[in-house]
Tab-separated table of N, CA and C in Angstrom:
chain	number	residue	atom	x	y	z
A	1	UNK	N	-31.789	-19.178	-5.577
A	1	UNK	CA	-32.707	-19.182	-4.464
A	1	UNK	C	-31.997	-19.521	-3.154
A	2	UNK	N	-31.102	-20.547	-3.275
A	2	UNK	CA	-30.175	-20.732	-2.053
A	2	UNK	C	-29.928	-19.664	-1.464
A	3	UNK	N	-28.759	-18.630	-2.341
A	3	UNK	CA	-28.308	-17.720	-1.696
A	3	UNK	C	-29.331	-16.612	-1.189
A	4	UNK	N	-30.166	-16.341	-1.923
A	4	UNK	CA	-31.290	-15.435	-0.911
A	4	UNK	C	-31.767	-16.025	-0.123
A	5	UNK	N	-31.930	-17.251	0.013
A	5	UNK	CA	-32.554	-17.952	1.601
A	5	UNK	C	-31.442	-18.092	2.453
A	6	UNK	N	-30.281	-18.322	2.045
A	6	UNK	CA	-29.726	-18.679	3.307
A	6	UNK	C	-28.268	-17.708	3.497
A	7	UNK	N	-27.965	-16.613	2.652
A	7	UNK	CA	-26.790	-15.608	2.893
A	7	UNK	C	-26.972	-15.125	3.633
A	8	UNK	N	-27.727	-14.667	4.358
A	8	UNK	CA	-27.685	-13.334	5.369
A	8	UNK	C	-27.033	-14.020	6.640
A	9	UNK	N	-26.364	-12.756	7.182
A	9	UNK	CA	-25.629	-12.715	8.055
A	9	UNK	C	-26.688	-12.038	9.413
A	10	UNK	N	-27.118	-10.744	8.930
A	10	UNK	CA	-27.423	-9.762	9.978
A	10	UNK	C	-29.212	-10.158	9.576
A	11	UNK	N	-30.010	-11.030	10.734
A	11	UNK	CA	-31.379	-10.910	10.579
A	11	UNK	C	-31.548	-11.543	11.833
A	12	UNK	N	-32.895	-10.853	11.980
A	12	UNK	CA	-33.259	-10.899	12.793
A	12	UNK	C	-34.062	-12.248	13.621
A	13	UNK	N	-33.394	-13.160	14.359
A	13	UNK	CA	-33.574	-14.176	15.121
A	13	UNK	C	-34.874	-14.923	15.290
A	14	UNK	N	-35.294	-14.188	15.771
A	14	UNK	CA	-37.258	-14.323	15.774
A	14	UNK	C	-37.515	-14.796	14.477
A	15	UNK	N	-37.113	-13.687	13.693
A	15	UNK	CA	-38.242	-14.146	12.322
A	15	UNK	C	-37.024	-15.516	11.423
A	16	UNK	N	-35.883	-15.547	11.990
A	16	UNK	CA	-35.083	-16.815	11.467
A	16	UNK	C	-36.186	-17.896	12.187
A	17	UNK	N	-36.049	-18.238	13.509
A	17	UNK	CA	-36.593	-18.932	13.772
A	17	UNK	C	-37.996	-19.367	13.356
A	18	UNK	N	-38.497	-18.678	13.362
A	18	UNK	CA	-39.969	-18.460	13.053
A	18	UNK	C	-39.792	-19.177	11.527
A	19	UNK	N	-39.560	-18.621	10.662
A	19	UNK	CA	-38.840	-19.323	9.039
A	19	UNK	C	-38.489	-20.422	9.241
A	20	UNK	N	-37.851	-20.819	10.120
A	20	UNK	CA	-37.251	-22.313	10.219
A	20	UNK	C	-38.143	-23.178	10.766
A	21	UNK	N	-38.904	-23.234	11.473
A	21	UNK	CA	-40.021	-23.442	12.299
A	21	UNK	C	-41.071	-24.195	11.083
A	22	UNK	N	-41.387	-23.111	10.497
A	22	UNK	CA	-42.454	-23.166	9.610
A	22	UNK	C	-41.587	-23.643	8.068
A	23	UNK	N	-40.428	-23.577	7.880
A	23	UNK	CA	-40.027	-24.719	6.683
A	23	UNK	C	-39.671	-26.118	7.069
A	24	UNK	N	-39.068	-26.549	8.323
A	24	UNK	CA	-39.102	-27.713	8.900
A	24	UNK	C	-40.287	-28.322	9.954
A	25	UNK	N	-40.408	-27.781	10.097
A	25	UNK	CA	-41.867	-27.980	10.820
A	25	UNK	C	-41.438	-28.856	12.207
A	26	UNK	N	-40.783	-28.191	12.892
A	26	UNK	CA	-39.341	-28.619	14.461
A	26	UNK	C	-40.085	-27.729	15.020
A	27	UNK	N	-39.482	-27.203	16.193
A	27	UNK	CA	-39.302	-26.835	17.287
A	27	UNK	C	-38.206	-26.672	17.379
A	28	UNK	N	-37.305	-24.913	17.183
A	28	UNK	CA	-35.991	-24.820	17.097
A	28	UNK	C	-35.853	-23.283	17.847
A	29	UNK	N	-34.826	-23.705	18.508
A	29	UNK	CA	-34.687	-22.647	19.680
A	29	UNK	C	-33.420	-21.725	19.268
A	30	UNK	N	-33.469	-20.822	19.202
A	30	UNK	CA	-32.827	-19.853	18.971
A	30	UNK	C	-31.208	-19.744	18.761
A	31	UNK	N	-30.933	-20.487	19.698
A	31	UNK	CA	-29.292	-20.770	20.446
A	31	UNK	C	-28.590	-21.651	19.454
A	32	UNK	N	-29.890	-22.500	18.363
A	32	UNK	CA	-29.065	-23.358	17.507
A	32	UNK	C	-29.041	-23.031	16.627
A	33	UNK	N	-29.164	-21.764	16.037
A	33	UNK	CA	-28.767	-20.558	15.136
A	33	UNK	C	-27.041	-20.968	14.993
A	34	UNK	N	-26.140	-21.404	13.664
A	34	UNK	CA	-25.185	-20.969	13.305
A	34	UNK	C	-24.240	-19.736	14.277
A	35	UNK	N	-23.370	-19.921	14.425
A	35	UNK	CA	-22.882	-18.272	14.883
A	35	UNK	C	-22.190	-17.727	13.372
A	36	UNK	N	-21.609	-15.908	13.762
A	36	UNK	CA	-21.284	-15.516	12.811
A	36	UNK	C	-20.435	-15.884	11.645
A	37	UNK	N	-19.073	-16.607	12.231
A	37	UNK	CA	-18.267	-17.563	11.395
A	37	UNK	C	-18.452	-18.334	10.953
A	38	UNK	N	-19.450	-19.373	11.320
A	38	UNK	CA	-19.888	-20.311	10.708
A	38	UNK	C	-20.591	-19.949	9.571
A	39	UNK	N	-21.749	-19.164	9.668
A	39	UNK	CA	-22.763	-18.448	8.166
A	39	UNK	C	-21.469	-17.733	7.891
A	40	UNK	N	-20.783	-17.399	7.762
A	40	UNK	CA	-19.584	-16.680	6.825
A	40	UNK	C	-18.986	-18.174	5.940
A	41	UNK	N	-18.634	-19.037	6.806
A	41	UNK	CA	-18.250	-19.834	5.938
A	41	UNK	C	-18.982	-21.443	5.093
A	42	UNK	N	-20.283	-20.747	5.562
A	42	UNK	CA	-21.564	-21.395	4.771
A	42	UNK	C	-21.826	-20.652	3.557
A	43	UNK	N	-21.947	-19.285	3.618
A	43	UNK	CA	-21.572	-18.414	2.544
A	43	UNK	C	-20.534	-18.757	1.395
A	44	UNK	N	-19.333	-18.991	1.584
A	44	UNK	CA	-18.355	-19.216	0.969
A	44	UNK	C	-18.762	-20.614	0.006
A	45	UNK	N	-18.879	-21.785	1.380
A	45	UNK	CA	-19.408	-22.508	0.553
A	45	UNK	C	-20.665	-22.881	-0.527
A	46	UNK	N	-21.481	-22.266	-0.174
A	46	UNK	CA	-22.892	-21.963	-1.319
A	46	UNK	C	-22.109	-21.225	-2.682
A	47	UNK	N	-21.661	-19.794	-2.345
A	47	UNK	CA	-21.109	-19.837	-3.369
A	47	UNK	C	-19.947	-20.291	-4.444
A	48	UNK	N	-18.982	-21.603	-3.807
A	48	UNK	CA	-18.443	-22.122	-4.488
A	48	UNK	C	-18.823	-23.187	-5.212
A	49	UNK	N	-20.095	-23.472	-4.239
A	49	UNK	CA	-21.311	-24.138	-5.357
A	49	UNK	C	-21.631	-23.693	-6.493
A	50	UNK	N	-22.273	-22.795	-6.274
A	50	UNK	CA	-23.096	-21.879	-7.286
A	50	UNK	C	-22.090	-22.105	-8.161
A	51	UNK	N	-20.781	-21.469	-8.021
A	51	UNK	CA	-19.988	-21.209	-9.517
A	51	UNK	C	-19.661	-22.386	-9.450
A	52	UNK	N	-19.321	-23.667	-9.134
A	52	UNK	CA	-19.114	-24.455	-9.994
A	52	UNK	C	-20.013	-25.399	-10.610
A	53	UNK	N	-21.466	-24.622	-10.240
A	53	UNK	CA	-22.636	-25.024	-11.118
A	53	UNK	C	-22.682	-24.128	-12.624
A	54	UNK	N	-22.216	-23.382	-12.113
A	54	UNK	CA	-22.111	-22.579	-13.391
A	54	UNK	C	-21.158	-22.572	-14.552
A	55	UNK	N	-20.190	-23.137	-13.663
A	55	UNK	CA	-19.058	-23.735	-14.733
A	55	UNK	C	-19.374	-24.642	-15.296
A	56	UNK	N	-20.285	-25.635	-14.821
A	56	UNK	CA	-20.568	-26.948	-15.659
A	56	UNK	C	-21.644	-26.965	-16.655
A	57	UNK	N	-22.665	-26.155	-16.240
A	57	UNK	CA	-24.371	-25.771	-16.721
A	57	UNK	C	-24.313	-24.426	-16.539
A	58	UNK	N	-23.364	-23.213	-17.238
A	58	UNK	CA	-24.093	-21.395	-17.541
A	58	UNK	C	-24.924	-21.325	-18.555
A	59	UNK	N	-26.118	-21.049	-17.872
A	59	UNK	CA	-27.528	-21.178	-18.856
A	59	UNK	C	-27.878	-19.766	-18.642
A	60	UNK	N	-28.730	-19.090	-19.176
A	60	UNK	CA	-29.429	-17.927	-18.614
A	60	UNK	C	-30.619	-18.192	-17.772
A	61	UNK	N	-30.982	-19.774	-17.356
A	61	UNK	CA	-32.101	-19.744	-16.139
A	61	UNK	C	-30.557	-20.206	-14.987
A	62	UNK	N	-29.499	-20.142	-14.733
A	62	UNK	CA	-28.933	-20.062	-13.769
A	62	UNK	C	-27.862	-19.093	-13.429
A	63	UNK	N	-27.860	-18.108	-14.411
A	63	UNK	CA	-27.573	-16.663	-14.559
A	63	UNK	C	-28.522	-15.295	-14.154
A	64	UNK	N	-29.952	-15.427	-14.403
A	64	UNK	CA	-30.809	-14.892	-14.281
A	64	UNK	C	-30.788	-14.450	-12.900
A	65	UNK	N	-31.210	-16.097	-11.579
A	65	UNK	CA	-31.174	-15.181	-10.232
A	65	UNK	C	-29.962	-15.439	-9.996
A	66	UNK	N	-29.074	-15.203	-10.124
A	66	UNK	CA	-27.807	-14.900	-9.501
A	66	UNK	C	-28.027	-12.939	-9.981
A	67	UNK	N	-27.893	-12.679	-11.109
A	67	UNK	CA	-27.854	-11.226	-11.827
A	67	UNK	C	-29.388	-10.577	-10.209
A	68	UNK	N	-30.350	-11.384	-10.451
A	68	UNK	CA	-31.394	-10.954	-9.609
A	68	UNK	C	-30.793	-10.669	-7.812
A	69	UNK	N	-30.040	-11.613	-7.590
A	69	UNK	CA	-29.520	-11.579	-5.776
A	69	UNK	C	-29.045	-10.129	-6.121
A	70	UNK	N	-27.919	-9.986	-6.612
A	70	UNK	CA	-27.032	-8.591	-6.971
A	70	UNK	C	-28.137	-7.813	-6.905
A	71	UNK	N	-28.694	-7.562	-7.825
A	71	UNK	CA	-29.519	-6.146	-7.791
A	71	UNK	C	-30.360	-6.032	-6.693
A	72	UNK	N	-30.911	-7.035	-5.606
A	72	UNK	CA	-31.763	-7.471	-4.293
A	72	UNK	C	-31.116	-7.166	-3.438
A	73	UNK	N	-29.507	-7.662	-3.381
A	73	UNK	CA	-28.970	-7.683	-1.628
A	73	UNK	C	-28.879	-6.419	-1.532
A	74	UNK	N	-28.781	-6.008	0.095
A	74	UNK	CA	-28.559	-5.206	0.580
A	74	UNK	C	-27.336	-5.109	1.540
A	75	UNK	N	-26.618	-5.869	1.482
A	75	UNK	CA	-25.503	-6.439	2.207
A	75	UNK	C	-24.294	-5.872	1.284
A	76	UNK	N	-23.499	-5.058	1.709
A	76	UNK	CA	-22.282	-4.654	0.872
A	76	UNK	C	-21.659	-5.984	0.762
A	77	UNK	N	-21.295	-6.797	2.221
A	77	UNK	CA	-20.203	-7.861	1.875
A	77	UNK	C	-21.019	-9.052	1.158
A	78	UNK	N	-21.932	-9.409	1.355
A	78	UNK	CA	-22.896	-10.404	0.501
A	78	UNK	C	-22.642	-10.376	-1.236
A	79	UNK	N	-22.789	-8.633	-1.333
A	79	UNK	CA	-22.880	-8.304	-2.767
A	79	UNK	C	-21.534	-8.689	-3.354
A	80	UNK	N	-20.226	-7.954	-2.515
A	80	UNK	CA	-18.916	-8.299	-3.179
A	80	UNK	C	-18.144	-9.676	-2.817
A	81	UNK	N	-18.710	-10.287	-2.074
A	81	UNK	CA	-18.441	-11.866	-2.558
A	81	UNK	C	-19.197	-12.463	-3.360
A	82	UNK	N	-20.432	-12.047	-4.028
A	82	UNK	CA	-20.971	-12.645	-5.258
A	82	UNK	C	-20.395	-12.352	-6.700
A	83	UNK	N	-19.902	-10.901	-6.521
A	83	UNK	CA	-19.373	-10.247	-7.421
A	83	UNK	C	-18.151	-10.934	-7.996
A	84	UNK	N	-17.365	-10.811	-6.586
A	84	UNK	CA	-16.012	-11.323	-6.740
A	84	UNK	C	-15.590	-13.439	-7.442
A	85	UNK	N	-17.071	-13.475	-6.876
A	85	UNK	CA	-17.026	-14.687	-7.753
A	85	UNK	C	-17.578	-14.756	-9.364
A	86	UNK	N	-18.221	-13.688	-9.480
A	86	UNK	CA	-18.468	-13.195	-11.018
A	86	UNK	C	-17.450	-13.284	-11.968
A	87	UNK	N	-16.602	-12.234	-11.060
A	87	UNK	CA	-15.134	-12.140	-11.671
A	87	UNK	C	-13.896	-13.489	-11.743
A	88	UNK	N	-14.138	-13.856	-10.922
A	88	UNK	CA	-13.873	-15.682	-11.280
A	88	UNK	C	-14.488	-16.360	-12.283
A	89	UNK	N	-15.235	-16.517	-12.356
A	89	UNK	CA	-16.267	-17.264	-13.764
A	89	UNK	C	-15.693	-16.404	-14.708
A	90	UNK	N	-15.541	-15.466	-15.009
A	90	UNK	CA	-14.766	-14.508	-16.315
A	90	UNK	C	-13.607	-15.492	-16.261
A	91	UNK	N	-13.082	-15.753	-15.541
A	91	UNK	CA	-11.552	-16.358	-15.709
A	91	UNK	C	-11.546	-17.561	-16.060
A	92	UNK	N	-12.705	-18.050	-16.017
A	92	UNK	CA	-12.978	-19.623	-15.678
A	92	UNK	C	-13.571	-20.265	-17.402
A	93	UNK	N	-14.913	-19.472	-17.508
A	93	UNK	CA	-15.718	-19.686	-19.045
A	93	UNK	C	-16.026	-17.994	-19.390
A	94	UNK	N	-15.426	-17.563	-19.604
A	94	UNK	CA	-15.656	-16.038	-20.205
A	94	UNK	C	-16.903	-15.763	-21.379
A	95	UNK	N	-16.290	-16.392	-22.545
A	95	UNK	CA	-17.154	-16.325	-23.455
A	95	UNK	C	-18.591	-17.078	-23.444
A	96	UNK	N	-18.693	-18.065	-23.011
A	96	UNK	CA	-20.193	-18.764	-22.350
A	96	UNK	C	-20.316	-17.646	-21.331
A	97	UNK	N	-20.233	-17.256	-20.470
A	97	UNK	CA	-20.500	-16.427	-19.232
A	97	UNK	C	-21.449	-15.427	-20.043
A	98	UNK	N	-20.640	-14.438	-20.534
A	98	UNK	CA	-20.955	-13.047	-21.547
A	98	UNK	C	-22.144	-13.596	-22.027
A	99	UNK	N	-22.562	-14.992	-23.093
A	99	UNK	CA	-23.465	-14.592	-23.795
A	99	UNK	C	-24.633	-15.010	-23.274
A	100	UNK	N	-24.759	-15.960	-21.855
A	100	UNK	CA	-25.594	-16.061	-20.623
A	100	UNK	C	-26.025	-14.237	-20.231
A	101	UNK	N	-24.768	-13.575	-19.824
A	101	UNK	CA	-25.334	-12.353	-19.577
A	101	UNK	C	-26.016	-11.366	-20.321
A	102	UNK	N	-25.792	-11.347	-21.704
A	102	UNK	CA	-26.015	-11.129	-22.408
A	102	UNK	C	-27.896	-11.359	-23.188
A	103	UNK	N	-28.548	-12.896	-22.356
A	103	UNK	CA	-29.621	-13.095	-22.200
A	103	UNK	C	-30.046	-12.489	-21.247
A	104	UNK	N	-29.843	-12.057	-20.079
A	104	UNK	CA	-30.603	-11.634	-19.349
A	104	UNK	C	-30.090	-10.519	-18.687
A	105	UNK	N	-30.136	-9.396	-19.978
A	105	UNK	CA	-29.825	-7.915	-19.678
A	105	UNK	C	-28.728	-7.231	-20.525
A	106	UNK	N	-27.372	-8.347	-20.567
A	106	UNK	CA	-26.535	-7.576	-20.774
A	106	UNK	C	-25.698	-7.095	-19.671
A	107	UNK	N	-25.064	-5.595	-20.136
A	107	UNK	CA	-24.557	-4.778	-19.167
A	107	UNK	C	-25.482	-3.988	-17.931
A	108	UNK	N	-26.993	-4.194	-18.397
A	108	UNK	CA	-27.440	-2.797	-18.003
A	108	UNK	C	-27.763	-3.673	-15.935
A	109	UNK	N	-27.674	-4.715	-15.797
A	109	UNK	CA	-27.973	-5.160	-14.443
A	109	UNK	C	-26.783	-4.528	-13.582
A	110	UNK	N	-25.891	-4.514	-14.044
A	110	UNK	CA	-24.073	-4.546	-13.857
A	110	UNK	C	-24.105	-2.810	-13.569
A	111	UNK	N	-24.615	-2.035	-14.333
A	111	UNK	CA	-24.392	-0.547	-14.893
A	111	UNK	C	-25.593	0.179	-13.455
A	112	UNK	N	-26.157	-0.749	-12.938
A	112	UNK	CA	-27.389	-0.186	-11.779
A	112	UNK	C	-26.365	-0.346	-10.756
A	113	UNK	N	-25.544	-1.060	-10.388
A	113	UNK	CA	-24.670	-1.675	-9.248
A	113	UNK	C	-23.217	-0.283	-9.191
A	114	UNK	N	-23.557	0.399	-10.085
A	114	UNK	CA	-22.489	1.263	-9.979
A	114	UNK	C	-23.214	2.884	-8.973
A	115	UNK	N	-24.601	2.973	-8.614
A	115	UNK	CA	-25.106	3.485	-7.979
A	115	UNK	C	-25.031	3.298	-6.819
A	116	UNK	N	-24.246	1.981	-6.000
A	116	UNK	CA	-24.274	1.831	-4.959
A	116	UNK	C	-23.271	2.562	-4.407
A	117	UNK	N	-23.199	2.875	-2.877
A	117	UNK	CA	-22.415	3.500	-1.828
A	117	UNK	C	-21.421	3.151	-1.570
A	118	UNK	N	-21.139	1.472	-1.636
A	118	UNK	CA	-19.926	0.815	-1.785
A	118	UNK	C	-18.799	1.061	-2.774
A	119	UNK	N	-17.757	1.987	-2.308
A	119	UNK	CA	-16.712	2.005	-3.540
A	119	UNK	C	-16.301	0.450	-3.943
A	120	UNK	N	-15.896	-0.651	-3.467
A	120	UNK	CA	-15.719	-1.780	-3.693
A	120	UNK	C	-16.909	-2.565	-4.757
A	121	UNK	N	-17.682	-2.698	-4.823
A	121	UNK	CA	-19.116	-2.626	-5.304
A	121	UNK	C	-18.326	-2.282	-6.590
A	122	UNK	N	-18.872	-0.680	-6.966
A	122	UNK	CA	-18.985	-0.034	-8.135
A	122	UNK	C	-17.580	-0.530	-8.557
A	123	UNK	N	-16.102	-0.765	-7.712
A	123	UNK	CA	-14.777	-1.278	-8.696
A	123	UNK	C	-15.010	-2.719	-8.933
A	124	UNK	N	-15.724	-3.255	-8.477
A	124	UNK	CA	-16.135	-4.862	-9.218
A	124	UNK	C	-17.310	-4.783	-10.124
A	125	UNK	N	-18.377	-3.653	-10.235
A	125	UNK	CA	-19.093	-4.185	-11.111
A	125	UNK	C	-18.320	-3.327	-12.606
A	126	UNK	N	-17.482	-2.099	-12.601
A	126	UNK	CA	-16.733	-2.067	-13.342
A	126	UNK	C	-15.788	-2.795	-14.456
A	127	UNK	N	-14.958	-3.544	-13.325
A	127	UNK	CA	-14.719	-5.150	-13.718
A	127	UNK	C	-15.534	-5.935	-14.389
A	128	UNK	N	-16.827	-6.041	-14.006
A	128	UNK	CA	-17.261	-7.422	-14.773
A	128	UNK	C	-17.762	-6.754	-15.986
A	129	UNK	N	-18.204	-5.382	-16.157
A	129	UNK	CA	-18.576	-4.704	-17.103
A	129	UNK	C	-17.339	-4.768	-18.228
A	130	UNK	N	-16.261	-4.522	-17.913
A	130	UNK	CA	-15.352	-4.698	-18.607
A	130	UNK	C	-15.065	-5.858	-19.121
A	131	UNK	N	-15.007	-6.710	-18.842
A	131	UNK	CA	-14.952	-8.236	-18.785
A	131	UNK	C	-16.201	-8.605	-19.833
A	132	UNK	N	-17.440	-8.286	-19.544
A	132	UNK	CA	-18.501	-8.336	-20.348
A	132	UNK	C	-18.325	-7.776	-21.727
A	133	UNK	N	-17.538	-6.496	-21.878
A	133	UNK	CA	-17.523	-5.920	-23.242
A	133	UNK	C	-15.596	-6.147	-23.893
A	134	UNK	N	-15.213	-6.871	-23.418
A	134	UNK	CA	-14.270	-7.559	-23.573
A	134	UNK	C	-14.388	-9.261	-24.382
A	135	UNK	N	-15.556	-9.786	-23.957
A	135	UNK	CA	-15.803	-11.192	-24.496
A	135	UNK	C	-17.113	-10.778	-25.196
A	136	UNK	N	-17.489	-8.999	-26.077
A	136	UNK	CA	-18.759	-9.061	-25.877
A	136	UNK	C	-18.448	-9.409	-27.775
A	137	UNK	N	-19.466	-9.288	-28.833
A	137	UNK	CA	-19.053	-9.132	-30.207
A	137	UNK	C	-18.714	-7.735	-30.707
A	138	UNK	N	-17.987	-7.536	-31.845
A	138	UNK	CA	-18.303	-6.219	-31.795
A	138	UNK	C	-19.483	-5.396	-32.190
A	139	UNK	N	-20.439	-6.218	-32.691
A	139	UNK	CA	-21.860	-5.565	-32.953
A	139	UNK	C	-21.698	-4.973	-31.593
A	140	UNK	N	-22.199	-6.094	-30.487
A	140	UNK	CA	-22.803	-5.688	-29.076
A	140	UNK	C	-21.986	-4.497	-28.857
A	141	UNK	N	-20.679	-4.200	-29.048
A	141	UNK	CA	-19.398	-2.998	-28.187
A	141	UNK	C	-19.921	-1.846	-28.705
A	142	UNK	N	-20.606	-1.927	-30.166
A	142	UNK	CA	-20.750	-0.691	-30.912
A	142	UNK	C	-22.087	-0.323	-30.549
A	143	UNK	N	-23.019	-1.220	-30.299
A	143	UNK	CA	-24.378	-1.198	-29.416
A	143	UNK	C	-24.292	-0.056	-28.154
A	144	UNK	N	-23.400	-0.988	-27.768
A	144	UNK	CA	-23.220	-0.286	-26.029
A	144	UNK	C	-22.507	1.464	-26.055
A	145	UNK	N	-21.677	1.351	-27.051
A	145	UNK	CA	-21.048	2.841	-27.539
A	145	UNK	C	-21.994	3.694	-27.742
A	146	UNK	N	-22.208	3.262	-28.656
A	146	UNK	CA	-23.864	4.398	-29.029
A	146	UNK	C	-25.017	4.689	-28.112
A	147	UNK	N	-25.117	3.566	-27.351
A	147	UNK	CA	-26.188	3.762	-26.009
A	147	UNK	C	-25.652	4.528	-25.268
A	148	UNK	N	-24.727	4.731	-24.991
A	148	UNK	CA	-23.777	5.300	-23.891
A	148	UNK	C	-22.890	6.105	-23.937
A	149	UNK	N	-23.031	6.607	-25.229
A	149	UNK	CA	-21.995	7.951	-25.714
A	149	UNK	C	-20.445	7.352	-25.552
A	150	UNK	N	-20.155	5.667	-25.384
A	150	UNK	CA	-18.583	6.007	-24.829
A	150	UNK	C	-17.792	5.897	-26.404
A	151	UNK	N	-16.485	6.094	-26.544
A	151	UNK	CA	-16.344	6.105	-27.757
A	151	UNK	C	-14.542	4.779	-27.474
């Protein structure tokens, strides 16, 4: 929930304010809006949160909206710094990771992300797809073969 409330970079001022207004219940003027570098590196830090919440506690209720932001943002760079920290957690708890993902979906959240416009995008969700059927069992590999014609 963090990161969908507070990642965006590109929105629109008014309705920030207005949001902020009405969750703090201030009087906040526009000008004390973050600038761009700063939410870039508020970004960074949320998500080095996130994963090292996930390193300590990967559950599938703290897998779930993370898998959910991905398939939501609309932000190419939003998406591949979430990604790219995906691909960190593979490095980090692999096999806990997989069978978290594995509750909530599997491959097939990962396999929608390859529709996007972003070549960067589709070569990271590649990656984690790989990564996923790499730590997956081989029931699940032979699952996914047969769903998917790959051999």
């Amino acid at each position: 929930d963090a990161l969908q409330t507070y990642y965006w970079v590109n929105v629109d001022p008014r309705k920030a304010v207005a949001e902020a207004q009405e969750v703090l219940n201030l009087r906040i003027v526009s000008h004390m809006r973050p600038t761009q570098v700063e939410i870039l590196q508020l970004r960074r830090q949320l998500l080095d949160i996130v994963e090292e919440r996930l390193v300590l506690e990967c559950t599938a209720n703290e897998v779930k909206p993370l898998i959910s932001f991905m398939y939501d943002v609309s932000d190419f760079d939003q998406l591949t710094d979430t990604l790219r920290m995906v691909v960190r957690l593979f490095e980090r708890i692999p096999e806990k990771l997989t069978a978290e993902i594995y509750e909530c979906g599997g491959v097939h959240p990962f396999l929608s992300l390859l529709d996007r416009q972003c070549e960067e995008v589709r070569i990271f969700a590649i990656k984690i797809i790989g990564q996923i059927l790499t730590f997956s069992s081989v029931r699940a590999r032979k699952k996914f073969s047969s769903e998917y014609g790959v051999s």
